[in-house]
């Protein structure tokens, strides 16, 4: 680790409300079968319960394999912490956490979620600039394929978080807090914001840290 390195903990997570998908799937199946698209409350609740159980089983069965694939493809100086997933009803929150020896590795951080699949770079649109006395981080959240009406997209979210021990000189984080000797910055973007972003947008994530 070089003397100028700034170690950090970086998190990227999503919040997804799967309820609209379950209802749409039920209506589509009913329509294909010639049935009425109207759904009873009982049928919808039963479908939600089945889907929630499937979500839990899918994560339990696949988390270890995904972690192993990601670990094998990470660059030097990056450690992957255990993947996190939680569910409240059909609102699913997933978090991927990295510990990096130096923030400058972020733009080149890449990993494969499945063996044999192309590697992805979640922080590809980031730049980390080292200046006298400061390190500047600027970037954009990764693109996401989002569909649906705006009110449903508001229930979806992408969260980016950064924890560092060095002082934070300034940032445009959605929230910021100090805990012990670490500062926690978090940026939150809902689905409507992410869908409306243009290719020319820059600097949704910005922070300047003391070197």
Tab-separated table of N, CA and C in Angstrom, residues 29-87:
chain	number	residue	atom	x	y	z
A	29	UNK	N	-50.893	-14.261	-16.889
A	29	UNK	CA	-51.225	-15.686	-16.945
A	29	UNK	C	-52.727	-15.880	-17.109
A	30	UNK	N	-53.503	-15.093	-16.360
A	30	UNK	CA	-54.957	-15.194	-16.464
A	30	UNK	C	-55.437	-14.824	-17.861
A	31	UNK	N	-54.830	-13.786	-18.429
A	31	UNK	CA	-55.232	-13.350	-19.765
A	31	UNK	C	-54.887	-14.394	-20.820
A	32	UNK	N	-53.724	-15.033	-20.701
A	32	UNK	CA	-53.328	-16.063	-21.658
A	32	UNK	C	-54.250	-17.269	-21.606
A	33	UNK	N	-54.754	-17.547	-20.402
A	33	UNK	CA	-55.650	-18.690	-20.239
A	33	UNK	C	-57.095	-18.372	-20.537
A	34	UNK	N	-57.350	-17.150	-20.957
A	34	UNK	CA	-58.727	-16.776	-21.255
A	34	UNK	C	-59.529	-16.379	-20.038
A	35	UNK	N	-58.865	-16.323	-18.880
A	35	UNK	CA	-59.575	-15.953	-17.663
A	35	UNK	C	-59.666	-14.455	-17.504
A	36	UNK	N	-60.480	-14.039	-16.573
A	36	UNK	CA	-60.619	-12.606	-16.296
A	36	UNK	C	-59.365	-12.097	-15.604
A	37	UNK	N	-58.869	-10.923	-15.986
A	37	UNK	CA	-57.656	-10.390	-15.372
A	37	UNK	C	-57.858	-9.889	-13.943
A	38	UNK	N	-59.125	-9.797	-13.488
A	38	UNK	CA	-59.336	-9.344	-12.115
A	38	UNK	C	-58.818	-10.386	-11.134
A	39	UNK	N	-58.187	-9.941	-10.074
A	39	UNK	CA	-57.617	-10.844	-9.081
A	39	UNK	C	-58.285	-10.628	-7.731
A	40	UNK	N	-58.550	-11.715	-7.053
A	40	UNK	CA	-59.078	-11.585	-5.699
A	40	UNK	C	-57.934	-11.285	-4.746
A	41	UNK	N	-58.266	-10.701	-3.613
A	41	UNK	CA	-57.246	-10.399	-2.616
A	41	UNK	C	-56.577	-11.681	-2.125
A	42	UNK	N	-57.363	-12.746	-2.023
A	42	UNK	CA	-56.828	-14.020	-1.535
A	42	UNK	C	-55.810	-14.607	-2.523
A	43	UNK	N	-56.133	-14.529	-3.809
A	43	UNK	CA	-55.227	-15.076	-4.811
A	43	UNK	C	-53.928	-14.274	-4.863
A	44	UNK	N	-54.058	-12.969	-4.761
A	44	UNK	CA	-52.871	-12.123	-4.802
A	44	UNK	C	-51.989	-12.361	-3.586
A	45	UNK	N	-52.598	-12.505	-2.419
A	45	UNK	CA	-51.815	-12.742	-1.202
A	45	UNK	C	-51.102	-14.091	-1.261
A	46	UNK	N	-51.779	-15.096	-1.793
A	46	UNK	CA	-51.155	-16.421	-1.921
A	46	UNK	C	-49.974	-16.369	-2.886
A	47	UNK	N	-50.122	-15.625	-3.981
A	47	UNK	CA	-49.031	-15.502	-4.953
A	47	UNK	C	-47.847	-14.762	-4.348
A	48	UNK	N	-48.121	-13.729	-3.584
A	48	UNK	CA	-47.044	-12.993	-2.928
A	48	UNK	C	-46.280	-13.887	-1.960
A	49	UNK	N	-47.002	-14.704	-1.219
A	49	UNK	CA	-46.351	-15.599	-0.254
A	49	UNK	C	-45.469	-16.616	-0.959
A	50	UNK	N	-45.965	-17.178	-2.080
A	50	UNK	CA	-45.162	-18.150	-2.834
A	50	UNK	C	-43.908	-17.499	-3.394
A	51	UNK	N	-44.056	-16.300	-3.923
A	51	UNK	CA	-42.916	-15.607	-4.508
A	51	UNK	C	-41.881	-15.258	-3.447
A	52	UNK	N	-42.341	-14.829	-2.267
A	52	UNK	CA	-41.424	-14.502	-1.179
A	52	UNK	C	-40.615	-15.731	-0.766
A	53	UNK	N	-41.271	-16.871	-0.712
A	53	UNK	CA	-40.565	-18.110	-0.353
A	53	UNK	C	-39.535	-18.470	-1.415
A	54	UNK	N	-39.888	-18.282	-2.685
A	54	UNK	CA	-38.946	-18.565	-3.769
A	54	UNK	C	-37.733	-17.634	-3.704
A	55	UNK	N	-37.967	-16.366	-3.360
A	55	UNK	CA	-36.854	-15.426	-3.227
A	55	UNK	C	-35.868	-15.885	-2.155
A	56	UNK	N	-36.390	-16.297	-1.005
A	56	UNK	CA	-35.530	-16.758	0.085
A	56	UNK	C	-34.733	-17.989	-0.330
A	57	UNK	N	-35.385	-18.918	-1.011
A	57	UNK	CA	-34.707	-20.145	-1.428
A	57	UNK	C	-33.626	-19.850	-2.474
A	58	UNK	N	-33.920	-18.932	-3.384
A	58	UNK	CA	-32.959	-18.594	-4.437
A	58	UNK	C	-31.699	-17.987	-3.848
A	59	UNK	N	-31.865	-17.064	-2.903
A	59	UNK	CA	-30.686	-16.444	-2.304
A	59	UNK	C	-29.886	-17.458	-1.495
A	60	UNK	N	-30.567	-18.268	-0.702
A	60	UNK	CA	-29.875	-19.252	0.135
A	60	UNK	C	-29.081	-20.237	-0.716
A	61	UNK	N	-29.627	-20.603	-1.886
A	61	UNK	CA	-28.970	-21.594	-2.726
A	61	UNK	C	-27.832	-21.005	-3.552
A	62	UNK	N	-27.948	-19.724	-3.916
A	62	UNK	CA	-26.977	-19.170	-4.851
A	62	UNK	C	-25.954	-18.215	-4.286
A	63	UNK	N	-26.129	-17.749	-3.051
A	63	UNK	CA	-25.241	-16.717	-2.506
A	63	UNK	C	-23.787	-17.171	-2.454
A	64	UNK	N	-23.541	-18.383	-1.981
A	64	UNK	CA	-22.166	-18.857	-1.826
A	64	UNK	C	-21.457	-18.947	-3.184
A	65	UNK	N	-22.153	-19.446	-4.191
A	65	UNK	CA	-21.545	-19.586	-5.518
A	65	UNK	C	-21.240	-18.217	-6.125
A	66	UNK	N	-22.157	-17.262	-5.952
A	66	UNK	CA	-21.930	-15.918	-6.475
A	66	UNK	C	-20.724	-15.280	-5.789
A	67	UNK	N	-20.630	-15.423	-4.465
A	67	UNK	CA	-19.500	-14.861	-3.727
A	67	UNK	C	-18.178	-15.445	-4.226
A	68	UNK	N	-18.138	-16.753	-4.433
A	68	UNK	CA	-16.901	-17.396	-4.885
A	68	UNK	C	-16.494	-16.887	-6.265
A	69	UNK	N	-17.471	-16.739	-7.155
A	69	UNK	CA	-17.174	-16.247	-8.501
A	69	UNK	C	-16.650	-14.819	-8.445
A	70	UNK	N	-17.256	-13.979	-7.618
A	70	UNK	CA	-16.816	-12.595	-7.501
A	70	UNK	C	-15.415	-12.512	-6.906
A	71	UNK	N	-15.170	-13.312	-5.862
A	71	UNK	CA	-13.857	-13.287	-5.210
A	71	UNK	C	-12.751	-13.635	-6.185
A	72	UNK	N	-12.994	-14.619	-7.041
A	72	UNK	CA	-11.950	-15.085	-7.958
A	72	UNK	C	-11.576	-14.036	-8.990
A	73	UNK	N	-12.467	-13.094	-9.263
A	73	UNK	CA	-12.228	-12.147	-10.348
A	73	UNK	C	-11.948	-10.725	-9.868
A	74	UNK	N	-11.819	-10.532	-8.572
A	74	UNK	CA	-11.533	-9.192	-8.047
A	74	UNK	C	-10.061	-8.835	-8.234
A	75	UNK	N	-9.754	-7.560	-8.449
A	75	UNK	CA	-8.349	-7.148	-8.570
A	75	UNK	C	-7.648	-7.182	-7.214
A	76	UNK	N	-6.341	-7.142	-7.251
A	76	UNK	CA	-5.535	-7.122	-6.033
A	76	UNK	C	-5.876	-5.869	-5.220
A	77	UNK	N	-5.929	-6.025	-3.907
A	77	UNK	CA	-6.215	-4.896	-3.037
A	77	UNK	C	-7.684	-4.694	-2.744
A	78	UNK	N	-8.517	-5.654	-3.175
A	78	UNK	CA	-9.965	-5.559	-2.942
A	78	UNK	C	-10.435	-6.836	-2.246
A	79	UNK	N	-11.175	-6.674	-1.172
A	79	UNK	CA	-11.739	-7.806	-0.446
A	79	UNK	C	-13.256	-7.710	-0.489
A	80	UNK	N	-13.895	-8.820	-0.799
A	80	UNK	CA	-15.352	-8.879	-0.817
A	80	UNK	C	-15.859	-9.388	0.526
A	81	UNK	N	-16.741	-8.648	1.172
A	81	UNK	CA	-17.372	-9.107	2.399
A	81	UNK	C	-18.614	-9.925	2.047
A	82	UNK	N	-19.145	-10.707	2.993
A	82	UNK	CA	-20.318	-11.535	2.688
A	82	UNK	C	-21.472	-10.710	2.112
A	83	UNK	N	-22.091	-11.255	1.072
A	83	UNK	CA	-23.238	-10.587	0.464
A	83	UNK	C	-24.389	-10.544	1.463
A	84	UNK	N	-25.158	-9.466	1.396
A	84	UNK	CA	-26.283	-9.305	2.305
A	84	UNK	C	-27.579	-9.194	1.512
A	85	UNK	N	-28.624	-9.825	2.012
A	85	UNK	CA	-29.948	-9.699	1.409
A	85	UNK	C	-30.980	-9.787	2.514
A	86	UNK	N	-31.964	-8.911	2.461
A	86	UNK	CA	-33.048	-8.934	3.436
A	86	UNK	C	-34.352	-8.669	2.707
A	87	UNK	N	-35.449	-9.041	3.350
A	87	UNK	CA	-36.746	-8.902	2.709
A	87	UNK	C	-37.797	-8.489	3.728
